[in-house]
PDB file of C-alpha atoms in Angstrom:
ATOM      1  CA  MET A   1       0.000   0.000   0.000  1.00 91.00           C
ATOM      2  CA  LYS A   2       1.194   3.504  -0.833  1.00 96.00           C
ATOM      3  CA  ILE A   3       0.340   6.676   1.049  1.00 97.00           C
ATOM      4  CA  PHE A   4       0.428  10.165  -0.423  1.00 98.00           C
ATOM      5  CA  LEU A   5       0.873  12.873   2.222  1.00 98.00           C
ATOM      6  CA  CYS A   6      -0.207  16.498   1.864  1.00 98.00           C
ATOM      7  CA  PRO A   7       1.528  19.024   4.172  1.00 96.00           C
ATOM      8  CA  PHE A   8      -0.132  21.751   6.214  1.00 94.00           C
ATOM      9  CA  ALA A   9       0.298  25.482   5.601  1.00 90.00           C
ATOM     10  CA  GLY A  10       3.979  26.340   5.824  1.00 89.00           C
ATOM     11  CA  GLY A  11       4.881  22.650   5.655  1.00 89.00           C
ATOM     12  CA  THR A  12       7.474  20.934   3.471  1.00 90.00           C
ATOM     13  CA  LYS A  13       8.443  17.459   2.294  1.00 92.00           C
ATOM     14  CA  ALA A  14       9.972  16.892   5.745  1.00 92.00           C
ATOM     15  CA  SER A  15       6.794  17.744   7.657  1.00 93.00           C
ATOM     16  CA  TYR A  16       5.760  14.129   8.227  1.00 96.00           C
ATOM     17  CA  ASN A  17       9.183  12.560   8.731  1.00 95.00           C
ATOM     18  CA  ILE A  18       8.231  12.037  12.376  1.00 94.00           C
ATOM     19  CA  LEU A  19       5.589   9.544  11.178  1.00 96.00           C
ATOM     20  CA  LEU A  20       7.570   7.868   8.420  1.00 95.00           C
ATOM     21  CA  LYS A  21      10.086   6.297  10.778  1.00 93.00           C
ATOM     22  CA  TYR A  22       7.351   4.112  12.283  1.00 96.00           C
ATOM     23  CA  TRP A  23       6.216   2.612   8.979  1.00 94.00           C
ATOM     24  CA  ASN A  24       7.910  -0.522   7.735  1.00 86.00           C
ATOM     25  CA  ASN A  25       5.628  -1.814   4.984  1.00 86.00           C
ATOM     26  CA  ILE A  26       4.217   1.418   3.646  1.00 93.00           C
ATOM     27  CA  GLU A  27       5.697   3.247   0.693  1.00 95.00           C
ATOM     28  CA  SER A  28       5.111   6.964   1.225  1.00 97.00           C
ATOM     29  CA  MET A  29       5.561  10.234  -0.615  1.00 97.00           C
ATOM     30  CA  THR A  30       5.049  13.709   0.803  1.00 97.00           C
ATOM     31  CA  CYS A  31       3.797  16.204  -1.752  1.00 96.00           C
ATOM     32  CA  ASP A  32       6.380  18.850  -2.579  1.00 93.00           C
ATOM     33  CA  TYR A  33       4.433  22.084  -2.864  1.00 92.00           C
ATOM     34  CA  LYS A  34       5.623  24.210  -5.728  1.00 88.00           C
ATOM     35  CA  GLY A  35       7.655  27.235  -4.628  1.00 78.00           C
ATOM     36  CA  ARG A  36       9.162  25.690  -1.491  1.00 77.00           C
ATOM     37  CA  ASP A  37      12.566  25.929  -3.177  1.00 68.00           C
ATOM     38  CA  GLY A  38      12.179  29.693  -3.440  1.00 65.00           C
ATOM     39  CA  LYS A  39      11.290  29.577  -7.123  1.00 65.00           C
ATOM     40  CA  THR A  40       7.976  30.226  -8.866  1.00 72.00           C
ATOM     41  CA  GLN A  41       4.976  29.528  -6.650  1.00 78.00           C
ATOM     42  CA  CYS A  42       1.498  28.449  -7.679  1.00 85.00           C
ATOM     43  CA  LYS A  43      -0.777  31.357  -8.525  1.00 86.00           C
ATOM     44  CA  ASP A  44      -3.852  29.904  -6.825  1.00 91.00           C
ATOM     45  CA  PHE A  45      -5.184  26.867  -4.952  1.00 92.00           C
ATOM     46  CA  LYS A  46      -6.450  25.187  -8.119  1.00 93.00           C
ATOM     47  CA  THR A  47      -2.982  25.303  -9.666  1.00 94.00           C
ATOM     48  CA  MET A  48      -1.442  23.884  -6.491  1.00 94.00           C
ATOM     49  CA  VAL A  49      -3.901  20.978  -6.503  1.00 96.00           C
ATOM     50  CA  LYS A  50      -3.106  20.278 -10.162  1.00 96.00           C
ATOM     51  CA  ASP A  51       0.609  20.117  -9.367  1.00 95.00           C
ATOM     52  CA  CYS A  52      -0.045  17.788  -6.397  1.00 97.00           C
ATOM     53  CA  LEU A  53      -2.325  15.644  -8.551  1.00 98.00           C
ATOM     54  CA  ASN A  54       0.483  15.127 -11.052  1.00 97.00           C
ATOM     55  CA  GLN A  55       2.841  14.105  -8.256  1.00 97.00           C
ATOM     56  CA  CYS A  56       0.291  11.675  -6.840  1.00 98.00           C
ATOM     57  CA  TYR A  57      -0.465  10.105 -10.225  1.00 97.00           C
ATOM     58  CA  LYS A  58       3.227   9.461 -10.943  1.00 97.00           C
ATOM     59  CA  PHE A  59       3.782   8.079  -7.449  1.00 98.00           C
ATOM     60  CA  ILE A  60       0.988   5.493  -7.271  1.00 96.00           C
ATOM     61  CA  GLU A  61       1.681   3.792 -10.642  1.00 91.00           C
ATOM     62  CA  ASP A  62      -1.737   2.060 -10.697  1.00 88.00           C
ATOM     63  CA  GLU A  63      -1.186   0.546  -7.240  1.00 93.00           C
ATOM     64  CA  LYS A  64      -3.624   0.811  -4.342  1.00 94.00           C
ATOM     65  CA  TYR A  65      -3.079   3.913  -2.276  1.00 97.00           C
ATOM     66  CA  VAL A  66      -4.454   6.196   0.438  1.00 98.00           C
ATOM     67  CA  ILE A  67      -4.116   9.945   0.964  1.00 98.00           C
ATOM     68  CA  PHE A  68      -3.466  11.817   4.207  1.00 98.00           C
ATOM     69  CA  GLY A  69      -3.697  15.557   4.662  1.00 98.00           C
ATOM     70  CA  HIS A  70      -3.520  17.766   7.748  1.00 97.00           C
ATOM     71  CA  SER A  71      -4.935  21.292   8.124  1.00 92.00           C
ATOM     72  CA  MET A  72      -4.512  22.997   4.736  1.00 93.00           C
ATOM     73  CA  GLY A  73      -3.307  19.612   3.516  1.00 96.00           C
ATOM     74  CA  ALA A  74      -6.738  18.168   4.356  1.00 96.00           C
ATOM     75  CA  TYR A  75      -8.294  20.275   1.601  1.00 95.00           C
ATOM     76  CA  VAL A  76      -5.459  19.453  -0.778  1.00 97.00           C
ATOM     77  CA  ALA A  77      -5.893  15.737  -0.013  1.00 98.00           C
ATOM     78  CA  TYR A  78      -9.634  15.911  -0.659  1.00 97.00           C
ATOM     79  CA  GLU A  79      -9.223  17.766  -3.944  1.00 96.00           C
ATOM     80  CA  VAL A  80      -6.466  15.414  -5.158  1.00 98.00           C
ATOM     81  CA  ALA A  81      -8.620  12.390  -4.272  1.00 98.00           C
ATOM     82  CA  TYR A  82     -11.543  13.931  -6.129  1.00 97.00           C
ATOM     83  CA  GLN A  83      -9.472  14.614  -9.227  1.00 96.00           C
ATOM     84  CA  MET A  84      -7.902  11.142  -9.125  1.00 97.00           C
ATOM     85  CA  GLN A  85     -11.413   9.751  -9.482  1.00 97.00           C
ATOM     86  CA  TYR A  86     -12.794  12.413 -11.831  1.00 95.00           C
ATOM     87  CA  ILE A  87      -9.870  12.375 -14.281  1.00 96.00           C
ATOM     88  CA  TYR A  88      -8.277   8.933 -13.874  1.00 96.00           C
ATOM     89  CA  ASP A  89     -11.161   6.876 -12.427  1.00 96.00           C
ATOM     90  CA  ASN A  90      -8.768   5.767  -9.692  1.00 97.00           C
ATOM     91  CA  PRO A  91      -9.858   7.059  -6.265  1.00 97.00           C
ATOM     92  CA  PRO A  92      -7.834   6.229  -3.160  1.00 97.00           C
ATOM     93  CA  VAL A  93      -8.830   3.284  -1.004  1.00 96.00           C
ATOM     94  CA  LYS A  94      -9.178   5.697   1.898  1.00 97.00           C
ATOM     95  CA  VAL A  95      -8.705   9.369   2.701  1.00 98.00           C
ATOM     96  CA  PHE A  96      -7.378  10.442   6.098  1.00 98.00           C
ATOM     97  CA  ILE A  97      -8.548  13.991   6.764  1.00 97.00           C
ATOM     98  CA  SER A  98      -6.845  15.650   9.720  1.00 95.00           C
ATOM     99  CA  GLY A  99      -7.531  18.747  11.785  1.00 91.00           C
ATOM    100  CA  GLU A 100      -9.966  20.609   9.538  1.00 90.00           C
ATOM    101  CA  PRO A 101     -13.757  20.861   9.241  1.00 87.00           C
ATOM    102  CA  SER A 102     -15.454  20.366   5.913  1.00 86.00           C
ATOM    103  CA  PRO A 103     -14.886  23.332   3.571  1.00 81.00           C
ATOM    104  CA  LYS A 104     -17.704  25.805   3.036  1.00 72.00           C
ATOM    105  CA  PRO A 105     -18.385  28.164   0.096  1.00 62.00           C
ATOM    106  CA  GLU A 106     -17.724  31.185   2.317  1.00 61.00           C
ATOM    107  CA  PHE A 107     -14.328  29.793   3.319  1.00 60.00           C
ATOM    108  CA  CYS A 108     -11.926  32.531   4.359  1.00 65.00           C
ATOM    109  CA  ILE A 109      -8.734  32.546   6.388  1.00 68.00           C
ATOM    110  CA  GLU A 110      -6.985  35.553   7.872  1.00 66.00           C
ATOM    111  CA  GLU A 111      -3.755  36.382   6.076  1.00 68.00           C
ATOM    112  CA  PHE A 112      -2.225  38.420   8.966  1.00 72.00           C
ATOM    113  CA  ASN A 113      -0.823  41.810   8.025  1.00 71.00           C
ATOM    114  CA  THR A 114       1.925  41.910  10.647  1.00 78.00           C
ATOM    115  CA  ASP A 115       4.620  39.487  11.749  1.00 76.00           C
ATOM    116  CA  GLU A 116       3.495  39.931  15.344  1.00 79.00           C
ATOM    117  CA  ALA A 117      -0.060  38.793  14.568  1.00 78.00           C
ATOM    118  CA  LEU A 118       1.218  35.813  12.604  1.00 77.00           C
ATOM    119  CA  MET A 119       3.571  34.878  15.434  1.00 78.00           C
ATOM    120  CA  GLU A 120       0.643  34.923  17.858  1.00 79.00           C
ATOM    121  CA  TYR A 121      -1.182  32.569  15.524  1.00 76.00           C
ATOM    122  CA  LEU A 122       1.819  30.226  15.409  1.00 73.00           C
ATOM    123  CA  HIS A 123       2.024  30.062  19.187  1.00 72.00           C
ATOM    124  CA  PHE A 124      -1.725  29.465  19.431  1.00 71.00           C
ATOM    125  CA  MET A 125      -1.662  26.577  16.951  1.00 72.00           C
ATOM    126  CA  GLY A 126       1.565  25.015  18.250  1.00 70.00           C
ATOM    127  CA  GLY A 127       3.561  22.469  16.287  1.00 62.00           C
ATOM    128  CA  THR A 128       6.679  24.600  15.788  1.00 68.00           C
ATOM    129  CA  ASP A 129       9.713  24.223  18.036  1.00 64.00           C
ATOM    130  CA  ASN A 130      10.346  27.505  19.885  1.00 65.00           C
ATOM    131  CA  ARG A 131      14.064  27.061  19.260  1.00 63.00           C
ATOM    132  CA  LEU A 132      13.375  27.240  15.534  1.00 61.00           C
ATOM    133  CA  LEU A 133      11.186  30.296  15.963  1.00 64.00           C
ATOM    134  CA  SER A 134      14.140  32.056  17.570  1.00 62.00           C
ATOM    135  CA  ASP A 135      16.189  31.501  14.402  1.00 63.00           C
ATOM    136  CA  ALA A 136      15.716  34.675  12.357  1.00 71.00           C
ATOM    137  CA  GLY A 137      16.435  32.993   9.017  1.00 73.00           C
ATOM    138  CA  PHE A 138      14.068  30.082   9.638  1.00 70.00           C
ATOM    139  CA  LEU A 139      11.349  32.399  10.940  1.00 75.00           C
ATOM    140  CA  GLU A 140      11.528  34.684   7.910  1.00 79.00           C
ATOM    141  CA  THR A 141      11.156  31.710   5.571  1.00 80.00           C
ATOM    142  CA  LEU A 142       8.329  30.179   7.594  1.00 81.00           C
ATOM    143  CA  LEU A 143       6.314  33.402   7.763  1.00 82.00           C
ATOM    144  CA  ALA A 144       6.684  33.887   4.008  1.00 83.00           C
ATOM    145  CA  ARG A 145       5.472  30.342   3.357  1.00 84.00           C
ATOM    146  CA  LEU A 146       2.519  30.756   5.676  1.00 84.00           C
ATOM    147  CA  ARG A 147       1.405  34.003   4.084  1.00 84.00           C
ATOM    148  CA  SER A 148       1.706  32.465   0.638  1.00 85.00           C
ATOM    149  CA  ASP A 149      -0.288  29.389   1.667  1.00 87.00           C
ATOM    150  CA  PHE A 150      -2.997  31.435   3.383  1.00 86.00           C
ATOM    151  CA  HIS A 151      -3.301  33.519   0.235  1.00 86.00           C
ATOM    152  CA  LEU A 152      -3.676  30.352  -1.840  1.00 89.00           C
ATOM    153  CA  MET A 153      -6.294  29.024   0.550  1.00 88.00           C
ATOM    154  CA  ASN A 154      -8.402  32.135   0.034  1.00 87.00           C
ATOM    155  CA  SER A 155      -8.588  31.288  -3.660  1.00 89.00           C
ATOM    156  CA  TYR A 156     -10.036  27.859  -2.847  1.00 90.00           C
ATOM    157  CA  ASP A 157     -13.336  27.246  -4.619  1.00 86.00           C
ATOM    158  CA  SER A 158     -15.074  24.733  -2.376  1.00 81.00           C
ATOM    159  CA  ARG A 159     -18.464  24.736  -4.051  1.00 78.00           C
ATOM    160  CA  LYS A 160     -20.383  21.474  -4.268  1.00 71.00           C
ATOM    161  CA  LYS A 161     -18.836  18.883  -6.551  1.00 80.00           C
ATOM    162  CA  VAL A 162     -20.751  16.954  -9.220  1.00 83.00           C
ATOM    163  CA  MET A 163     -20.018  13.591  -7.609  1.00 91.00           C
ATOM    164  CA  LYS A 164     -18.944  11.900  -4.408  1.00 95.00           C
ATOM    165  CA  ILE A 165     -15.600  10.160  -4.054  1.00 96.00           C
ATOM    166  CA  GLU A 166     -15.918   6.380  -4.009  1.00 97.00           C
ATOM    167  CA  THR A 167     -13.796   5.888  -0.930  1.00 97.00           C
ATOM    168  CA  ASP A 168     -13.853   5.631   2.859  1.00 97.00           C
ATOM    169  CA  MET A 169     -12.779   8.518   5.066  1.00 97.00           C
ATOM    170  CA  ILE A 170     -11.376   8.840   8.562  1.00 97.00           C
ATOM    171  CA  TRP A 171     -11.306  12.255  10.215  1.00 95.00           C
ATOM    172  CA  MET A 172      -8.560  12.713  12.807  1.00 95.00           C
ATOM    173  CA  TYR A 173      -8.112  15.512  15.324  1.00 93.00           C
ATOM    174  CA  GLY A 174      -6.551  16.486  18.666  1.00 92.00           C
ATOM    175  CA  LYS A 175      -8.896  16.865  21.603  1.00 89.00           C
ATOM    176  CA  LYS A 176      -7.200  20.117  22.649  1.00 88.00           C
ATOM    177  CA  ASP A 177      -7.521  21.660  19.192  1.00 87.00           C
ATOM    178  CA  LYS A 178      -9.367  24.934  19.744  1.00 77.00           C
ATOM    179  CA  SER A 179      -9.197  26.184  16.164  1.00 74.00           C
ATOM    180  CA  PHE A 180     -12.715  24.865  15.460  1.00 73.00           C
ATOM    181  CA  GLU A 181     -15.534  22.827  16.960  1.00 70.00           C
ATOM    182  CA  SER A 182     -15.396  19.097  16.253  1.00 65.00           C
ATOM    183  CA  LYS A 183     -19.112  19.027  15.417  1.00 68.00           C
ATOM    184  CA  THR A 184     -18.376  21.038  12.279  1.00 72.00           C
ATOM    185  CA  VAL A 185     -16.780  18.021  10.581  1.00 80.00           C
ATOM    186  CA  GLU A 186     -19.917  16.045   9.770  1.00 80.00           C
ATOM    187  CA  GLN A 187     -20.257  17.483   6.259  1.00 86.00           C
ATOM    188  CA  TRP A 188     -17.170  15.517   5.224  1.00 92.00           C
ATOM    189  CA  SER A 189     -19.364  12.404   5.238  1.00 93.00           C
ATOM    190  CA  ASN A 190     -21.460  13.882   2.432  1.00 91.00           C
ATOM    191  CA  LYS A 191     -18.457  13.982   0.123  1.00 93.00           C
ATOM    192  CA  ILE A 192     -17.882  10.213  -0.046  1.00 96.00           C
ATOM    193  CA  THR A 193     -19.854   7.061  -0.796  1.00 96.00           C
ATOM    194  CA  GLY A 194     -18.055   4.864   1.740  1.00 96.00           C
ATOM    195  CA  THR A 195     -17.809   4.802   5.520  1.00 96.00           C
ATOM    196  CA  PHE A 196     -16.993   7.857   7.615  1.00 95.00           C
ATOM    197  CA  LYS A 197     -15.278   7.541  10.987  1.00 95.00           C
ATOM    198  CA  LYS A 198     -13.714   9.930  13.492  1.00 93.00           C
ATOM    199  CA  GLU A 199     -10.694   9.371  15.722  1.00 95.00           C
ATOM    200  CA  LEU A 200      -9.654  11.524  18.671  1.00 93.00           C
ATOM    201  CA  PHE A 201      -6.003  11.939  19.718  1.00 95.00           C
ATOM    202  CA  ASN A 202      -4.320  13.537  22.690  1.00 93.00           C
ATOM    203  CA  GLY A 203      -2.807  16.910  21.938  1.00 91.00           C
ATOM    204  CA  GLY A 204      -3.720  20.050  20.055  1.00 90.00           C
ATOM    205  CA  HIS A 205      -3.886  20.979  16.395  1.00 91.00           C
ATOM    206  CA  PHE A 206      -0.575  19.243  15.715  1.00 92.00           C
ATOM    207  CA  TYR A 207      -1.440  16.176  17.782  1.00 94.00           C
ATOM    208  CA  PHE A 208       0.764  13.878  15.686  1.00 94.00           C
ATOM    209  CA  TYR A 209       3.856  15.674  16.981  1.00 93.00           C
ATOM    210  CA  ASP A 210       2.700  14.963  20.540  1.00 91.00           C
ATOM    211  CA  ASP A 211       2.269  11.227  19.933  1.00 92.00           C
ATOM    212  CA  PRO A 212       3.705  10.291  16.524  1.00 95.00           C
ATOM    213  CA  LYS A 213       3.825   6.550  17.194  1.00 96.00           C
ATOM    214  CA  ARG A 214       0.144   6.273  18.026  1.00 96.00           C
ATOM    215  CA  THR A 215      -0.740   8.363  14.970  1.00 97.00           C
ATOM    216  CA  ALA A 216       1.475   6.314  12.656  1.00 97.00           C
ATOM    217  CA  ASP A 217       0.220   3.022  14.108  1.00 96.00           C
ATOM    218  CA  PHE A 218      -3.401   4.138  13.746  1.00 97.00           C
ATOM    219  CA  ILE A 219      -2.952   5.032  10.078  1.00 97.00           C
ATOM    220  CA  GLU A 220      -1.132   1.777   9.324  1.00 95.00           C
ATOM    221  CA  LYS A 221      -3.754  -0.318  11.150  1.00 94.00           C
ATOM    222  CA  ASN A 222      -6.590   1.354   9.244  1.00 95.00           C
ATOM    223  CA  LEU A 223      -5.153   1.144   5.746  1.00 90.00           C
ATOM    224  CA  TYR A 224      -7.179  -1.945   4.925  1.00 79.00           C
ATOM    225  CA  LEU A 225      -9.950  -1.890   7.535  1.00 73.00           C
ATOM    226  CA  GLN A 226     -13.471  -1.115   6.361  1.00 63.00           C
TER     227      GLN A 226
END
């Protein structure tokens, strides 16, 4: 089984390395968002999804696969799964959606005009080592990535799709995550034809950094379960 991983806002190909070390029989690939190398970035969310779709298609090579996405990556994962079915008639066996409620047409995220406001947001969400935040070079790069990703997210057209994805879905979240109410996730179930389950983890928005082994074991255990 292969797993295609979609990073969160500001994330990179290394974002899920903490999970990868616990997988022995899973071939994984973390999507490499265009522009992370400092070169040309995607102009909008649709273009980013198209680039991720191409990476996913080349990676799976007609084998069975699942997709995991956290936070912004949850929406990327959903859109890639949708396009894999719509274009290639090859939906994932399962989609793991993490830390985000179902998208709504009025979706909007604050883009933060000042570094101070964005820093407050980072501290509120957690998931970033304070030692890294004290590194001026790292912080400058991270803030630029976040602003770019938030801008892309505000171009996301989440209007109702013409079909449901023929897959199962598991929604994962941290019980201390205060960025939204867990009851707002139920609309995800309307986007698939298969089963919909929820799983609660200890920790906040970035719960998988608090307990990476349990998260990795849960994903691996549920790859084939109905």
